[in-house]
Coordinates of C-alpha atoms and ligand atoms in Angstrom, one line a residue:
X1 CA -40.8 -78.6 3.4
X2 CA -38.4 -75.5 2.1
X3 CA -36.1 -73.3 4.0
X4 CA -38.2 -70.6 3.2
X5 CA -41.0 -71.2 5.3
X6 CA -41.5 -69.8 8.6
X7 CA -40.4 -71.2 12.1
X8 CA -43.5 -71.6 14.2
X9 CA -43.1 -70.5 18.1
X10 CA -45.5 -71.1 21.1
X11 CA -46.0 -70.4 25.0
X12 CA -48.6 -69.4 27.2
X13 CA -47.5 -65.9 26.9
X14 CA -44.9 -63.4 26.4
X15 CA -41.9 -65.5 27.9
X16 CA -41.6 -67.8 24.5
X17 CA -40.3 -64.3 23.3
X18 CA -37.3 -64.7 25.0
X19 CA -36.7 -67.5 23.1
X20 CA -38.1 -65.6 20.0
X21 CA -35.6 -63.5 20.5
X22 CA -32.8 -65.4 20.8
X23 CA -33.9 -67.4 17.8
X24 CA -33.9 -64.4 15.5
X25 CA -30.3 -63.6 16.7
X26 CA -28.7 -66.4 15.8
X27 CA -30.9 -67.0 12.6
X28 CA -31.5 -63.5 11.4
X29 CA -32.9 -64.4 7.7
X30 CA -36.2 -66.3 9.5
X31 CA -39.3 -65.7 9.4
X32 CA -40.8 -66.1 12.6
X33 CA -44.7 -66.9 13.3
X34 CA -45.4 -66.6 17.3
X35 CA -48.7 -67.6 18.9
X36 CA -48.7 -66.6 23.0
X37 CA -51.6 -68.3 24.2
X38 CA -52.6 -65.2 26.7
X39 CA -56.1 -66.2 27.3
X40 CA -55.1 -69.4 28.9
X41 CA -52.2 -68.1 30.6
X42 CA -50.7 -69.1 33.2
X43 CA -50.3 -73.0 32.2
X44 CA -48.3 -73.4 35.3
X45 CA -50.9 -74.2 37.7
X46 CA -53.8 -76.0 34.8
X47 CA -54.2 -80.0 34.4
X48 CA -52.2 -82.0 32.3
X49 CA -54.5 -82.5 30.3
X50 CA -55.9 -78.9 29.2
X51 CA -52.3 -78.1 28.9
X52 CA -52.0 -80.9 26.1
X53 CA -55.4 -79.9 24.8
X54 CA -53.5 -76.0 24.2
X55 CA -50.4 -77.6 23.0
X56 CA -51.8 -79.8 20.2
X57 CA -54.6 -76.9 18.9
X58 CA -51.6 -74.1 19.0
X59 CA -49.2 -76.8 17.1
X60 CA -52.4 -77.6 14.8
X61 CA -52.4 -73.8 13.8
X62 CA -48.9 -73.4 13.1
X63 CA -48.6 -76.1 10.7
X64 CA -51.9 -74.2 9.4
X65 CA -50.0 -71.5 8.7
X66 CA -47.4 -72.9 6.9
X67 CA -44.6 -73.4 9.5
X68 CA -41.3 -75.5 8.7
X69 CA -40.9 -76.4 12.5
X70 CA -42.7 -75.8 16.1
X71 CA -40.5 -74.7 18.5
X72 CA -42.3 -75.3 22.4
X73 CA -41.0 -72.3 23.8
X74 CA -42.7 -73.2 27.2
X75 CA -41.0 -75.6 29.7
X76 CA -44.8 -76.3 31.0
X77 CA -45.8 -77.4 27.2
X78 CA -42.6 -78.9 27.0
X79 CA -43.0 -81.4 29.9
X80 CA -46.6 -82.1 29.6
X81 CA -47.5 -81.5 25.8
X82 CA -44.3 -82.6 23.9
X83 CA -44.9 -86.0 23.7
X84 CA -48.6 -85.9 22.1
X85 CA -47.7 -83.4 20.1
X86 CA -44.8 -85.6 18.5
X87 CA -47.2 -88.1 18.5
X88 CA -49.9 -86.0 16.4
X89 CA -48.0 -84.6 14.2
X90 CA -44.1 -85.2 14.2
X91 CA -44.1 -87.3 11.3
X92 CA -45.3 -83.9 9.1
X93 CA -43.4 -81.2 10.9
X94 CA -40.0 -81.7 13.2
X95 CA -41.0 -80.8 16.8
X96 CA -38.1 -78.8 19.4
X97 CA -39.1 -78.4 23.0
X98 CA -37.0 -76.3 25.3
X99 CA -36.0 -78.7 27.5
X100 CA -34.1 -81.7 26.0
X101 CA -30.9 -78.8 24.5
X102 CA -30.2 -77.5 28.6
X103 CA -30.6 -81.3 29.7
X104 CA -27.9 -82.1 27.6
X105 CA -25.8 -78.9 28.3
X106 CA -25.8 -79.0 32.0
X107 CA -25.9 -83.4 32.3
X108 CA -22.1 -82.8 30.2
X109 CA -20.7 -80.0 32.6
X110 CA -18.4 -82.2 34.6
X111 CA -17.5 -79.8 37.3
X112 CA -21.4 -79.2 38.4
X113 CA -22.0 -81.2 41.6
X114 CA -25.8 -80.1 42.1
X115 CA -27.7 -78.1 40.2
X116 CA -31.1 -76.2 41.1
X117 CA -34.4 -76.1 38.3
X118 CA -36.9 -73.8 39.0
X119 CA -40.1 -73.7 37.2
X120 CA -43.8 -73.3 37.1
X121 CA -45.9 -76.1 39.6
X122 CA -46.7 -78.0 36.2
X123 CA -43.2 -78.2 35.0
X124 CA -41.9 -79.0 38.4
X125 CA -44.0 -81.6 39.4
X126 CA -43.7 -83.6 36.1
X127 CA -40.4 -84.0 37.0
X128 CA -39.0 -83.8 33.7
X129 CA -35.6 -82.0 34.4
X130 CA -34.1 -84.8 37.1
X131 CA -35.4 -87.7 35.5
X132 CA -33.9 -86.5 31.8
X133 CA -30.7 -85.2 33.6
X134 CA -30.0 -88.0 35.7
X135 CA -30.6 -90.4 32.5
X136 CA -27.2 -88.7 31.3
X137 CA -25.4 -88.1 34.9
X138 CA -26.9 -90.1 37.3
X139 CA -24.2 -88.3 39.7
X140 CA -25.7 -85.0 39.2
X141 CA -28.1 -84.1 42.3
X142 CA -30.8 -81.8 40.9
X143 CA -32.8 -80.2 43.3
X144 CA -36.6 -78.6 42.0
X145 CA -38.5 -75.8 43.2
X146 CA -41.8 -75.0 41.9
X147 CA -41.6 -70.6 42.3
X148 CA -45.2 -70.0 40.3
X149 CA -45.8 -66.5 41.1
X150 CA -42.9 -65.5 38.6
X151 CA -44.9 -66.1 35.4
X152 CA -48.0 -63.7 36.3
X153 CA -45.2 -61.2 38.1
X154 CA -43.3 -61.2 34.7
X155 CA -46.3 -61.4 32.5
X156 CA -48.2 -58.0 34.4
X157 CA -44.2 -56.3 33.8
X158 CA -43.1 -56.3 37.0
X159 CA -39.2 -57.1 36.6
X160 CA -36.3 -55.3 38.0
X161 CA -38.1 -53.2 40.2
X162 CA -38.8 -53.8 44.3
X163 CA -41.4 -56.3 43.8
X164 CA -40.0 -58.7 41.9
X165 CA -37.2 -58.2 44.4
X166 CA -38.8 -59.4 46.9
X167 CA -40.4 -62.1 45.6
X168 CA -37.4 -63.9 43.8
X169 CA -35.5 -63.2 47.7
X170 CA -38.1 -64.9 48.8
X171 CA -38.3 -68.4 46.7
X172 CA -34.6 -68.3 46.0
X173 CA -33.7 -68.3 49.8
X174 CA -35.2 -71.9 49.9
X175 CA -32.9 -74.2 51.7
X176 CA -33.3 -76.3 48.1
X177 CA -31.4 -74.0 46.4
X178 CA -28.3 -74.2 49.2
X179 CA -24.8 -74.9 47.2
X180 CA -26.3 -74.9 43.7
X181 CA -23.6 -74.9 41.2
X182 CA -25.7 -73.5 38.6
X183 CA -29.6 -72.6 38.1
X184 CA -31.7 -73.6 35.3
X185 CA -34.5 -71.1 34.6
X186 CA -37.0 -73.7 34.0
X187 CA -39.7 -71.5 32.4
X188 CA -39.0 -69.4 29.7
X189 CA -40.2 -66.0 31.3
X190 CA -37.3 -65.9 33.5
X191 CA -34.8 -64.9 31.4
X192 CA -36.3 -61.3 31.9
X193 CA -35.1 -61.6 35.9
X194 CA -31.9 -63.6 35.4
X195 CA -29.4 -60.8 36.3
X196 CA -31.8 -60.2 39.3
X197 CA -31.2 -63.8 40.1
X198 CA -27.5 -63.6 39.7
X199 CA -27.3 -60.7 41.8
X200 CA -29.4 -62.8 44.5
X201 CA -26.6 -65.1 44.5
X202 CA -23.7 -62.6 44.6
X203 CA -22.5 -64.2 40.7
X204 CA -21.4 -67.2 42.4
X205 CA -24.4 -69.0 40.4
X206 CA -24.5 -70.4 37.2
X207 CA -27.7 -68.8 35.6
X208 CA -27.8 -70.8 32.6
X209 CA -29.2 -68.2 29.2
X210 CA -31.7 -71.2 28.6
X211 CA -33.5 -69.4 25.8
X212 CA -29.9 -69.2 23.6
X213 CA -28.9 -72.8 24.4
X214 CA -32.6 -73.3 22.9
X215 CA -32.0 -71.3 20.3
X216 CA -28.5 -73.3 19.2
X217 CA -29.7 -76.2 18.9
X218 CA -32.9 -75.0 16.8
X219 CA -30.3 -73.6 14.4
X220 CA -28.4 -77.1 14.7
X221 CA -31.0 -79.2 14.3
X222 CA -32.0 -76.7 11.2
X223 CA -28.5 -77.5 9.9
X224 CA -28.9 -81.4 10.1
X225 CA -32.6 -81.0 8.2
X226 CA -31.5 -78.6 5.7
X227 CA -33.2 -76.2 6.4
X228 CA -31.8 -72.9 7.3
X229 CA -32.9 -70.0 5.2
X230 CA -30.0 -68.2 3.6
X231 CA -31.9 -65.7 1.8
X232 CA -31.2 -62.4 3.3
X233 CA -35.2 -61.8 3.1
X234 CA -37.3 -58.8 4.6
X235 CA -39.6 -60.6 6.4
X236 CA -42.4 -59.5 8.7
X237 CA -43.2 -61.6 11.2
X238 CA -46.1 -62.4 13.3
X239 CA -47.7 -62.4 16.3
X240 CA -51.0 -64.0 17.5
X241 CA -52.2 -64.0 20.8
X242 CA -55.7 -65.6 22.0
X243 CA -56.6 -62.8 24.4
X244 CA -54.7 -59.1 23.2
X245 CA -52.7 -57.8 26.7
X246 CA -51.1 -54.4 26.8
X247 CA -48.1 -56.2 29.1
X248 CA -47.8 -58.5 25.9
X249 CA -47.9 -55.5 23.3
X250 CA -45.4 -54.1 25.2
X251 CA -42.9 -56.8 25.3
X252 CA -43.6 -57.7 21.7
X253 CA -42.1 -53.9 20.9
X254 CA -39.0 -54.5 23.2
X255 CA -38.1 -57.8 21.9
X256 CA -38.8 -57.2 18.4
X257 CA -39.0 -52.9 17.4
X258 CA -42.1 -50.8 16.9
X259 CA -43.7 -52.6 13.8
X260 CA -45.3 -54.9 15.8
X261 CA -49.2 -55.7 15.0
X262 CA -50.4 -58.1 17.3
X263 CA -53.5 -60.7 16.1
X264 CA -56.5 -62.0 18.4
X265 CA -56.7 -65.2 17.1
X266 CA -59.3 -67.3 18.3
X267 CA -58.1 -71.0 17.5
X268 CA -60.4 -73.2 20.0
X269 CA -63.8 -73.3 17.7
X270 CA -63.8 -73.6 14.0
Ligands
DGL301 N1 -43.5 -69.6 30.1 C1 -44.0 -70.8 30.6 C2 -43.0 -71.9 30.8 O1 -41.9 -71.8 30.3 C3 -45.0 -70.9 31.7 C4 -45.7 -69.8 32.2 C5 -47.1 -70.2 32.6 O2 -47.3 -70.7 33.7 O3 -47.9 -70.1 31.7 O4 -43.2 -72.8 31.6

C-alpha cells in the first residue's frame, strides 16, 4: 500500500459527499474515488442482508480500483455492512465506518446528559449508536428516532426550502427528542439540513458536524498507517454511480466544482 493511492468512498447516494467533502478539506493532496450506489438507493428501508450484499460488492470494486482505504460513508452500511466487510477483506485494505469516530466524540463529552440519534429505519433499528455509546458511558441516555423520509427529501434536492421545513418540524417535534443535549445526524445526508435542524431547536442543540469528526479521524488513522499523501498532486477524482441522477450530478458540482464527469458503473454482474 503507498500514500499515493486513492481513498475509496461509498453510500447509497449523494450524502457520502458530505463526507467526501469534508475529507478533501482536511486532506487536500488526495485522491478521492467515490461510488454512490444510486440504483439501490435508499438503503434505509432494504434487508440486512441486501444491504451487506451492496456493501461488500461496492468495497470489492474499490480495492479493484486501487484504493488505499474504504471509507463507509453511510451510517446504514456502517451498522449493517461493517462487520462483513472487515471480515472479507480487512486484512488487505484498512476499513473506516462513520460511526465508531462520533461514538467516541459524544460517549467523552462529560457535560451531555442525553443525547438524541436520528437516522434511516435500518440504522436505527440495528441499534448501533446506544449500544456503542453506552459501552463507553453507560450514563449517557440516548434516545433513537428512525426520520426515513429525509434521505429521498435530500436525495430529489429538496433542502432549505418549505418542504423540508415541514417535514424535519414534523419528526423533530417527537417527544423522543425532548431535552436532547445534542443531536447526532445519524445518516450522512443530513448534514445538508443541519442549520435547518439548529434553527428547529432555537441553537440550543448540539448538531454534531458528523461528516468532519469522520473526516478527522480518517486523516488520524492515515497518520498512524503512514499513509497520508504529501505530494501536493493535481488529481482528478472520481465519481461512479450505479444508476446516473441529475439530483446527484448536481450535488457532485456543488461539493466538488464543475469538472465533474460522473460514471454508470454497473458492478453487480461480471
Ligand atoms: N446516507 C445513508 C446513511 O448514512 C442512508 C440513506 C439511504 O437510506 O440510503 O445512512
Amino acid at each position: 500500500m503507498t500514500a499515493e493511492q486513492p481513498i475509496g468512498i461509498f453510500d447509497s447516494g449523494i450524502g457520502g459527499l458530505t463526507v467526501a467533502n469534508a475529507i478533501r478539506k482536511v486532506l487536500p493532496n488526495e485522491k478521492i474515488i467515490y461510488f454512490g450506489d444510486t440504483g439501490h438507493m435508499p438503503y434505509g428501508d432494504k434487508s440486512p442482508d441486501a444491504i451487506r450484499y451492496y456493501s461488500l460488492k461496492i468495497g470489492k470494486f474499490l480495492e479493484e480500483k486501487g484504493c488505499k482505504v474504504i471509507v463507509i460513508a453511510c451510517n446504514t452500511a456502517s451498522s449493517l455492512g461493517y462487520e462483513d466487510l472487515v471480515q472479507f477483506m480487512g486484512d488487505r485494505i484498512p476499513i473506516f465506518n462513520v460511526i465508531d469516530p462520533v461514538v467516541k466524540h459524544v460517549a467523552n463529552k462529560e457535560h451531555y446528559q442525553r443525547v438524541g440519534v436520528i437516522g434511516t429505519k435500518a440504522t436505527i433499528s440495528s441499534d448501533v449508536y446506544a449500544r456503542k455509546i453506552n459501552e463507553l458511558n453507560p450514563q449517557l441516555k440516548v434516545k433513537s428516532l428512525a426520520t426515513p423520509l429525509l434521505a429521498p427529501m435530500i436525495e430529489e434536492g429538496f433542502y432549505e426550502n418549505n418542504i423540508s421545513h415541514t417535514v424535519i418540524e414534523s419528526y423533530l417535534s417527537s417527544p423522543k427528542l425532548k431535552n436532547i443535549d445534542a443531536l447526532i445526524l445519524a445518516c450522512t445526508h443530513y448534514p445538508l439540513i443541519k442549520r435547518e435542524i439548529e434553527s428547529f431547536f432555537d441553537n440550543q442543540v448540539d448538531i454534531l458536524n458528523t461528516a468532519s469528526i469522520v473526516a478527522d479521524d480518517v486523516k488520524f488513522q492515515l497518520e498512524k498507517l503512514q499513509l497520508i499523501n504529501n505530494q501536493e498532486v493535481e488529481y482528478k477524482d472520481e465519481f461512479y454511480v450505479s444508476f446516473k441522477t441529475p439530483s446527484f450530478e448536481c450535488s457532485t458540482k456543488i461539493f466538488f466544482g464543475d469538472q465533474i464527469e460522473l460514471i454508470q458503473k454497473n458492478i453487480w454482474v461480471k
